[in-house]
Coordinates of C-alpha atoms in Angstrom, one line a residue:
Chain A
M1 CA -10.8 19.0 40.9
I2 CA -7.3 20.2 41.6
R3 CA -6.0 17.4 39.5
K4 CA -8.3 18.3 36.6
T5 CA -7.2 21.9 36.8
F6 CA -3.6 20.9 36.7
L7 CA -4.2 18.6 33.8
G8 CA -6.1 21.3 32.0
L9 CA -3.2 23.7 32.4
L10 CA -0.8 21.1 31.3
L11 CA -2.9 20.5 28.2
V12 CA -3.3 24.2 27.4
S13 CA 0.4 24.6 27.8
A14 CA 1.2 21.7 25.6
L15 CA -1.2 22.6 22.9
G16 CA 0.2 26.1 22.8
A17 CA 3.6 24.7 22.2
F18 CA 2.2 22.3 19.7
A19 CA 0.5 25.0 17.7
A20 CA 3.6 27.2 17.8
G21 CA 5.6 24.3 16.5
C22 CA 3.4 23.4 13.7
G23 CA 4.1 26.3 11.4
D24 CA 7.4 25.0 10.2
D25 CA 6.1 21.4 10.2
G26 CA 9.3 20.5 11.8
G27 CA 8.0 17.4 13.4
G28 CA 7.3 16.3 16.9
I29 CA 5.0 17.7 19.5
D30 CA 6.8 20.0 21.9
R31 CA 5.4 18.7 25.2
P32 CA 6.4 19.8 28.7
D33 CA 7.3 16.2 29.6
G34 CA 8.6 15.2 26.2
G35 CA 6.0 12.4 26.0
P36 CA 2.5 12.0 24.6
I37 CA -0.5 13.6 26.2
N38 CA -2.5 10.6 27.3
R39 CA -6.2 10.5 28.1
P40 CA -6.9 7.4 30.1
D41 CA -10.6 7.2 29.3
G42 CA -10.1 8.4 25.8
G43 CA -13.6 9.5 25.3
G44 CA -14.1 6.8 22.8
G45 CA -11.2 8.2 20.8
G46 CA -13.4 10.8 19.4
G47 CA -12.9 13.5 22.0
L48 CA -9.2 13.9 21.7
N49 CA -7.5 17.1 20.9
P50 CA -4.5 17.5 18.6
G51 CA -1.5 15.6 20.0
E52 CA -3.5 13.6 22.5
C53 CA -3.6 9.8 22.4
F54 CA -5.9 7.1 23.6
D55 CA -4.4 5.3 26.6
G56 CA -6.2 2.0 26.9
E57 CA -7.2 -1.1 25.0
P58 CA -8.4 0.2 21.6
T59 CA -11.6 -1.3 20.3
T60 CA -12.9 1.3 17.8
E61 CA -11.1 2.6 14.7
L62 CA -10.7 6.0 16.3
E63 CA -9.1 4.5 19.3
I64 CA -6.8 2.4 17.2
I65 CA -5.5 5.2 15.1
N66 CA -5.0 7.4 18.1
A67 CA -3.7 4.8 20.5
C68 CA -0.7 5.5 22.8
P69 CA 2.2 5.5 22.4
T70 CA 2.5 8.0 19.6
T71 CA 6.2 7.5 19.0
G72 CA 7.5 9.4 16.0
C73 CA 4.2 11.2 15.2
I74 CA 4.2 14.6 13.5
P75 CA 1.2 16.8 14.1
F76 CA -0.5 18.5 11.2
D77 CA -2.8 21.1 12.8
N78 CA -5.6 21.8 10.4
A79 CA -6.6 24.9 12.4
T80 CA -3.3 26.6 11.7
R81 CA -2.4 25.1 8.3
I82 CA -5.7 25.4 6.5
P83 CA -7.6 28.8 6.2
P84 CA -11.0 28.5 7.9
D85 CA -13.0 29.2 4.7
K86 CA -11.2 26.4 3.0
L87 CA -11.5 24.0 5.9
A88 CA -15.2 24.6 5.8
L89 CA -15.3 23.1 2.3
V90 CA -14.2 19.7 3.6
P91 CA -17.1 17.3 4.3
Q92 CA -17.2 16.0 7.9
Chain B
M1 CA 17.2 -4.0 -24.5
G2 CA 17.6 -3.4 -28.3
L3 CA 15.3 -1.6 -30.6
A4 CA 13.7 -4.8 -31.8
Q5 CA 10.8 -5.7 -29.5
T6 CA 10.6 -9.2 -28.2
V7 CA 7.1 -10.6 -28.7
C8 CA 6.0 -12.2 -25.4
Q9 CA 4.1 -15.1 -27.2
E10 CA 7.3 -15.9 -29.2
L11 CA 9.5 -16.5 -26.2
P12 CA 10.8 -20.1 -26.9
D13 CA 9.1 -22.7 -24.8
D14 CA 12.3 -24.6 -24.0
E15 CA 13.8 -21.4 -22.5
Y16 CA 10.6 -20.0 -21.1
P17 CA 8.3 -22.9 -20.3
N18 CA 4.9 -22.8 -18.6
K19 CA 4.0 -19.2 -19.4
I20 CA 1.2 -17.5 -17.4
Y21 CA 0.0 -14.0 -18.1
G22 CA -1.0 -11.6 -15.4
V23 CA -2.6 -8.1 -15.6
G24 CA -3.2 -5.5 -13.0
G25 CA -1.8 -2.6 -11.0
S26 CA 1.8 -1.6 -10.7
A27 CA 1.7 -1.3 -6.9
A28 CA 2.8 -4.9 -6.4
T29 CA 5.2 -5.0 -9.3
P30 CA 8.2 -5.2 -6.9
L31 CA 6.6 -8.1 -5.0
I32 CA 5.4 -9.9 -8.2
S33 CA 8.9 -9.4 -9.7
S34 CA 10.5 -10.9 -6.6
I35 CA 8.3 -14.0 -6.6
A36 CA 8.3 -14.4 -10.4
R37 CA 12.1 -14.3 -10.4
E38 CA 12.2 -17.3 -8.1
F39 CA 9.8 -19.3 -10.3
A40 CA 12.0 -18.4 -13.4
K41 CA 15.0 -20.0 -11.6
L42 CA 13.3 -23.3 -10.8
P43 CA 14.8 -26.3 -12.7
G44 CA 13.4 -27.9 -15.8
D45 CA 9.6 -28.4 -16.0
Q46 CA 9.1 -26.9 -12.6
R47 CA 9.9 -23.5 -14.0
V48 CA 7.0 -21.1 -14.5
T49 CA 7.4 -18.1 -16.8
I50 CA 5.3 -15.2 -15.5
I51 CA 4.6 -12.5 -18.0
W52 CA 3.4 -9.4 -16.1
H53 CA 1.6 -6.5 -17.6
D54 CA 0.8 -3.6 -15.1
P55 CA -1.2 -0.8 -16.8
G56 CA -3.4 -0.3 -13.7
A57 CA -5.5 -2.1 -11.1
G58 CA -8.8 -1.8 -12.9
H59 CA -7.3 -3.6 -16.0
A60 CA -7.2 -6.8 -13.9
M61 CA -11.0 -6.8 -14.1
H62 CA -11.1 -5.7 -17.7
S63 CA -8.8 -8.7 -18.5
L64 CA -10.6 -11.3 -16.5
I65 CA -14.2 -10.3 -16.8
G66 CA -14.4 -7.4 -19.2
Q67 CA -16.2 -4.1 -19.4
E68 CA -19.9 -4.3 -20.2
V69 CA -20.8 -3.4 -23.8
D70 CA -24.5 -3.8 -24.9
G71 CA -25.1 -6.1 -21.9
V72 CA -22.2 -8.4 -22.6
R73 CA -18.8 -8.7 -20.9
T74 CA -15.9 -10.0 -22.9
P75 CA -12.4 -10.2 -21.3
A76 CA -9.9 -7.9 -23.0
P77 CA -6.8 -9.8 -24.3
V78 CA -3.5 -9.0 -22.5
G79 CA -2.0 -5.8 -23.9
T80 CA -5.2 -4.3 -25.2
S81 CA -6.2 -2.6 -22.0
G82 CA -4.4 0.5 -20.7
A83 CA -1.7 2.8 -21.9
V84 CA 1.3 0.7 -20.7
Q85 CA 2.2 -1.5 -23.6
Q86 CA 5.2 -3.6 -22.5
A87 CA 5.1 -6.6 -20.2
R88 CA 7.9 -7.9 -18.0
Y89 CA 9.3 -11.4 -17.8
W90 CA 12.3 -13.0 -16.2
D91 CA 15.0 -15.4 -17.4
S92 CA 16.5 -18.4 -15.7
N93 CA 19.1 -16.2 -14.0
G94 CA 16.3 -14.0 -12.6
N95 CA 17.0 -11.1 -14.8
E96 CA 14.1 -8.9 -15.8
H97 CA 13.3 -8.2 -19.5
R98 CA 10.5 -6.5 -21.4
C99 CA 8.4 -7.9 -24.2
S100 CA 5.4 -6.7 -26.3
V101 CA 2.2 -8.7 -26.3
D102 CA 1.0 -9.5 -29.8
T103 CA -2.6 -8.4 -29.6
L104 CA -3.4 -8.8 -33.3
S105 CA -2.3 -12.1 -34.7
N106 CA -2.1 -14.1 -31.4
P107 CA -4.2 -12.5 -28.6
V108 CA -3.9 -14.2 -25.2
L109 CA -6.2 -13.9 -22.2
A110 CA -5.0 -13.2 -18.7
D111 CA -4.4 -16.2 -16.4
F112 CA -4.5 -14.0 -13.3
G113 CA -5.1 -10.5 -12.2
Y114 CA -4.0 -8.4 -9.3
M115 CA -5.4 -5.3 -7.6
A116 CA -4.9 -3.8 -4.2
A117 CA -8.6 -3.2 -4.3
P118 CA -11.9 -5.1 -4.3
P119 CA -13.8 -5.3 -7.6
Q120 CA -16.6 -3.2 -6.4
D121 CA -14.2 -0.2 -6.1
I122 CA -13.6 -0.3 -9.8
N123 CA -15.7 1.8 -12.1
G124 CA -18.0 -0.4 -14.0
Y125 CA -17.8 -3.4 -11.6
E126 CA -19.6 -1.9 -8.6
D127 CA -22.5 -4.3 -8.4
L128 CA -20.8 -7.3 -9.9
D129 CA -20.2 -10.6 -8.1
I130 CA -17.0 -12.0 -9.6
A131 CA -17.9 -15.5 -8.5
T132 CA -20.7 -15.6 -11.1
F133 CA -18.0 -15.2 -13.7
G134 CA -16.0 -18.0 -12.2
I135 CA -13.4 -15.7 -10.7
G136 CA -12.0 -16.2 -7.2
A137 CA -10.1 -13.8 -5.0
F138 CA -7.0 -14.7 -3.1
V139 CA -5.8 -12.4 -0.3
G140 CA -2.1 -11.6 -0.2
P141 CA 0.1 -9.4 2.0
V142 CA -0.7 -5.9 3.1
S143 CA 0.6 -2.8 1.2
G144 CA 0.7 0.7 2.4
W145 CA -0.1 3.8 0.3
S146 CA 2.4 6.6 0.6
L147 CA 2.2 10.2 -0.2
I148 CA 5.4 11.4 -1.7
T149 CA 7.0 14.8 -2.3
H150 CA 10.3 15.9 -3.7
I151 CA 13.4 14.8 -1.7
D152 CA 14.2 18.5 -1.0
S153 CA 10.7 19.5 0.2
N154 CA 10.6 21.1 3.6
Q155 CA 7.3 19.3 4.4
N156 CA 7.0 16.3 6.6
A157 CA 3.2 15.7 7.1
I158 CA -0.2 16.3 5.7
S159 CA -3.8 15.6 6.9
A160 CA -6.7 14.0 5.1
E161 CA -8.5 17.4 5.2
A162 CA -5.5 19.2 3.6
L163 CA -5.2 16.4 1.0
Y164 CA -8.9 16.8 0.1
L165 CA -8.4 20.5 -0.6
V166 CA -5.1 20.1 -2.4
Y167 CA -6.3 17.6 -4.9
G168 CA -9.9 18.9 -4.9
Y169 CA -9.0 22.6 -5.5
A170 CA -5.4 22.5 -6.8
D171 CA -4.4 26.1 -7.5
N172 CA -7.1 27.3 -5.1
S173 CA -6.5 24.8 -2.3
G174 CA -5.3 27.5 0.1
V175 CA -3.1 24.8 1.7
A176 CA 0.5 26.1 1.4
P177 CA 2.8 25.0 -0.1
W178 CA 0.6 22.7 -2.2
T179 CA -1.1 25.4 -4.2
Q180 CA 0.2 24.7 -7.7
K181 CA -1.6 22.2 -9.9
R182 CA 1.5 22.1 -12.1
W183 CA 3.3 20.0 -9.4
L184 CA 0.4 17.8 -8.4
F185 CA 0.6 14.3 -10.0
G186 CA -2.1 11.7 -10.1
R187 CA -3.6 8.6 -11.5
N188 CA -6.9 7.8 -13.3
Y189 CA -9.8 5.9 -11.9
T190 CA -8.3 2.5 -12.7
S191 CA -5.6 3.0 -10.1
A192 CA -5.8 1.3 -6.7
A193 CA -3.5 4.1 -5.4
L194 CA -6.0 6.7 -6.4
L195 CA -8.9 4.7 -4.9
A196 CA -7.0 4.5 -1.7
W197 CA -6.8 8.3 -1.4
V198 CA -10.4 8.6 -2.4
A199 CA -11.2 6.5 0.6
A200 CA -8.9 8.4 2.9
T201 CA -10.1 11.9 1.9
G202 CA -13.7 11.4 0.8
L203 CA -12.8 13.3 -2.4
P204 CA -14.5 11.5 -5.4
A205 CA -12.1 10.1 -8.0
E206 CA -13.5 12.3 -10.7
S207 CA -12.9 15.4 -8.6
F208 CA -9.1 14.8 -8.3
Q209 CA -7.2 17.6 -10.1
F210 CA -3.6 17.2 -11.1
H211 CA -1.2 18.2 -13.8
E212 CA -0.7 14.7 -15.2
D213 CA -1.9 11.1 -15.0
V214 CA 1.4 9.4 -14.8
Q215 CA 0.0 5.9 -15.4
T216 CA 2.2 3.8 -13.1
N217 CA 3.8 3.9 -9.7
S218 CA 7.3 4.1 -11.1
A219 CA 6.4 7.0 -13.4
M220 CA 5.0 8.8 -10.3
V221 CA 8.3 8.6 -8.6
T222 CA 10.0 10.1 -11.7
A223 CA 7.5 12.9 -12.0
V224 CA 7.7 13.9 -8.3
A225 CA 11.5 13.6 -8.3
N226 CA 11.8 15.9 -11.2
A227 CA 9.4 18.6 -10.0
E228 CA 10.9 22.0 -10.2
V229 CA 9.2 23.4 -7.1
P230 CA 10.0 20.8 -4.4
N231 CA 7.8 22.1 -1.7
A232 CA 4.7 22.2 -4.0
S233 CA 5.2 18.7 -5.4
L234 CA 2.9 15.8 -4.4
G235 CA 2.1 12.4 -5.6
F236 CA 1.2 8.9 -4.3
V237 CA 2.5 5.4 -4.8
S238 CA 2.5 2.1 -3.0
T239 CA 4.7 2.1 0.1
E240 CA 6.9 -0.6 -1.4
V241 CA 7.6 1.6 -4.4
A242 CA 8.2 4.5 -2.1
D243 CA 10.6 2.4 0.0
R244 CA 12.6 1.5 -3.1
N245 CA 13.0 5.1 -4.1
R246 CA 13.8 6.8 -0.8
G247 CA 16.9 8.4 -2.4
Q248 CA 14.7 10.2 -4.9
V249 CA 11.5 11.1 -3.1
K250 CA 10.3 11.8 0.4
T251 CA 7.4 10.1 2.1
L252 CA 5.0 12.4 4.0
A253 CA 3.5 11.3 7.3
F254 CA -0.3 11.1 7.0
Q255 CA -2.9 12.2 9.5
A256 CA -6.2 10.4 8.9
K257 CA -9.7 11.8 9.6
G258 CA -10.2 11.9 13.3
Q259 CA -6.6 11.3 14.0
T260 CA -4.6 13.7 16.3
C261 CA -1.2 13.3 14.8
A262 CA 0.4 12.2 11.5
Y263 CA 2.3 9.0 11.1
Y264 CA 4.7 7.5 8.6
P265 CA 4.1 3.9 7.5
D266 CA 7.2 3.0 9.5
S267 CA 8.1 4.2 13.0
T268 CA 10.5 6.8 11.4
P269 CA 11.2 8.1 7.9
T270 CA 14.3 6.0 7.7
S271 CA 13.2 2.7 9.2
F272 CA 11.5 -0.3 7.4
D273 CA 9.6 -1.8 10.3
K274 CA 6.1 -0.9 9.0
K275 CA 5.2 -0.5 12.6
N276 CA 2.5 2.1 12.1
I277 CA 0.8 0.1 9.4
R278 CA 1.0 -3.0 11.5
D279 CA -0.5 -1.4 14.6
G280 CA -3.1 0.8 12.9
H281 CA -1.5 4.2 13.4
Y282 CA -1.0 4.5 9.6
W283 CA -4.6 4.3 8.2
N284 CA -4.0 4.0 4.5
W285 CA -3.2 0.4 3.6
A286 CA -4.9 -2.4 1.7
Y287 CA -4.4 -6.1 1.0
H288 CA -2.9 -7.1 -2.2
I289 CA -5.6 -9.3 -3.8
F290 CA -5.0 -11.7 -6.6
Y291 CA -7.7 -12.9 -8.9
A292 CA -8.0 -15.9 -11.3
P293 CA -10.6 -18.3 -12.8
V294 CA -11.3 -21.0 -10.3
N295 CA -12.7 -24.5 -10.3
G296 CA -15.7 -25.8 -8.3
S297 CA -13.5 -26.1 -5.2
G298 CA -12.5 -22.5 -5.4
V299 CA -8.9 -23.4 -6.4
P300 CA -7.3 -21.6 -9.4
S301 CA -8.2 -23.6 -12.5
N302 CA -4.6 -23.3 -13.8
P303 CA -2.3 -25.2 -11.5
L304 CA 0.6 -22.9 -12.4
V305 CA -1.4 -20.0 -11.2
A306 CA -2.3 -21.9 -8.0
R307 CA 1.5 -22.4 -7.4
F308 CA 2.2 -18.8 -8.0
F309 CA -0.6 -17.7 -5.7
D310 CA 0.5 -20.0 -2.9
A311 CA 3.9 -18.4 -3.0
I312 CA 2.9 -14.8 -3.3
T313 CA 0.1 -14.9 -0.7
G314 CA 2.5 -16.2 1.9
K315 CA 1.4 -19.9 2.1
T316 CA 4.0 -22.5 2.9
N317 CA 5.0 -23.9 -0.5
P318 CA 7.7 -26.0 -2.1
D319 CA 8.5 -23.6 -5.0
V320 CA 9.6 -20.6 -3.0
P321 CA 10.2 -21.8 0.6
H322 CA 11.6 -18.4 1.6
N323 CA 8.5 -16.6 0.3
L324 CA 7.9 -14.9 3.7
D325 CA 11.4 -13.3 3.6
L326 CA 10.7 -12.0 0.1
I327 CA 7.3 -10.6 1.0
I328 CA 8.9 -8.7 3.9
D329 CA 12.0 -7.7 1.9
E330 CA 9.7 -6.1 -0.7
G331 CA 8.1 -3.8 1.9
T332 CA 4.8 -5.7 2.2
I333 CA 3.5 -7.2 5.4
P334 CA 2.3 -10.8 5.8
D335 CA -0.9 -11.3 7.7
C336 CA 0.9 -12.9 10.6
A337 CA 2.7 -9.6 11.3
M338 CA -0.4 -7.5 11.4
R339 CA -2.2 -6.5 14.7
V340 CA -5.1 -4.7 12.9
S341 CA -7.3 -5.9 10.1
R342 CA -10.1 -4.8 7.8
D343 CA -12.4 -6.7 5.5
P344 CA -10.0 -7.7 2.7
L345 CA -12.8 -7.7 0.1
G346 CA -14.8 -4.9 1.6
G347 CA -12.6 -2.0 0.7
Y348 CA -11.5 0.5 3.3
T349 CA -13.7 -0.8 6.1
P350 CA -12.9 0.4 9.7
L351 CA -9.8 -0.9 11.3
A352 CA -10.2 -3.6 14.0
S353 CA -7.8 -5.1 16.4
Y354 CA -6.4 -8.4 15.1
A355 CA -4.7 -11.4 16.5
P356 CA -3.1 -13.6 13.8
E357 CA -3.3 -17.3 14.3
E358 CA 0.4 -17.7 14.3
P359 CA 2.1 -14.3 14.9
C360 CA 5.4 -13.5 13.2
G361 CA 6.0 -10.0 14.4
C362 CA 9.4 -10.8 15.9
Y363 CA 10.5 -12.5 12.7
F364 CA 9.1 -9.6 10.6
D365 CA 11.2 -7.1 12.6
F366 CA 14.3 -9.2 12.2
V367 CA 14.0 -9.6 8.4
A368 CA 12.8 -6.0 7.8
T369 CA 15.2 -4.2 10.1
G370 CA 18.0 -6.7 10.8
E371 CA 17.1 -6.9 14.5
S372 CA 14.4 -7.9 16.9
T373 CA 13.8 -7.2 20.5
C374 CA 12.3 -10.6 21.0
D375 CA 14.2 -13.5 22.6
E376 CA 15.8 -15.9 20.2
C377 CA 15.0 -19.6 20.6
A378 CA 15.5 -23.1 19.3
T379 CA 12.3 -24.6 20.8
T380 CA 9.3 -23.2 22.7
E381 CA 10.9 -24.4 25.9
D382 CA 13.4 -21.6 25.5
C383 CA 10.5 -19.1 25.7
S384 CA 8.4 -17.9 28.6
G385 CA 4.6 -17.9 29.3
D386 CA 2.4 -18.3 26.3
Q387 CA 5.2 -17.5 23.9
V388 CA 5.8 -19.9 21.1
C389 CA 9.2 -20.4 19.3
R390 CA 8.6 -19.8 15.6
R391 CA 11.3 -19.2 13.0
G392 CA 13.9 -18.7 15.7
F393 CA 12.1 -16.1 17.8
C394 CA 9.8 -16.3 20.9
E395 CA 6.6 -14.9 19.3
E396 CA 3.8 -13.6 21.6
W397 CA 1.7 -16.8 21.3

């Protein structure tokens, strides 16, 4: 449980830095440890948050496109770059 | 080139023997040029003169099968389909020239076609089985599709969702800085490049809005490079064309649907390793597919076409023994360097992990970037474990 809390704080911290860094589209996720945020179980690749990657043997397309490592990736945060009313127009 | 137009059919046979005509998209024009140049330099009767007309992917089908009119399909002669009039050919020194196809007094039919798309993706061919028309498909190397912006743009990435809005709503996209239709460039429904972004965004081809249909990959580079509002400019080309024009335009990293980060086709904007295409991080890629009339064994009926296809699809062949190098040099990826796959004739089917029969990833890195992290070898005994020595490097198996 403690570990989960720590990971959660780490994630929130990292995502905050990520969101702040997205406005200028300058490239690179500003993570506390400088590396990708891995999620060992991956949640099937579909439950990842911005900047997270799937740390395992990828089998599905979502796992493949989100596989770790994410060297050189540049986040594009739809939530901060696209107005909500416009984002709602995009079919899921 | 002078004002007088050379007529393709009038190229003298002694200087330009064994002519074959090809029609299709401009995405692979760099690769086709590279292989055609080698065939033009072969000695004597071995020479093959490839005359290449690249008005757009869909025109490959128009030229080999034909659009349906009153229930009948008739192949369109070369040069009658599409807005691009001139064809390319190469002399015995490998120099490229242009000629005009005589469509009136001496019409010729295409010997082969090329598209980075399956036939069913082309408007008017959705339910058509090309085999019933005696046409076979031959899968070549992989090509990426790149989004490009002005070299001075301050943007580095875009998502599938943003792209949907930018091309779907143009002036009203709401996605800064891509909010001016004037600086959005596109292609029509015959373009494999457009179809690629249709697949990536879910935006129907007919819903794409842009200032101008620029007709070809090279014209797209020119249009984007000359945009007067750099940040607002956007267009799309094959990755090999983008690679050739890095001094003029800038490639954007792309974040596919469901992806948590955007990636370049290569590991960095300045490298040529195609790492992210090869391992699946860059979603938007397709196989170059070549089409031609085939015999009962599924082999191209025209033996000259068969030779050309062997070389350009990466098979070991006597005409262009260094074809793998050329394929890599032109920014395309041979199957042996891929670690993901999709159904070549199924369109943009989901990516799957892939293990090529004889991997060449180490050699690919060496040719594409000038270096490889793999051990060099003379024989497999120089390698460890399951590694196999191939083309001078210890490949994974």
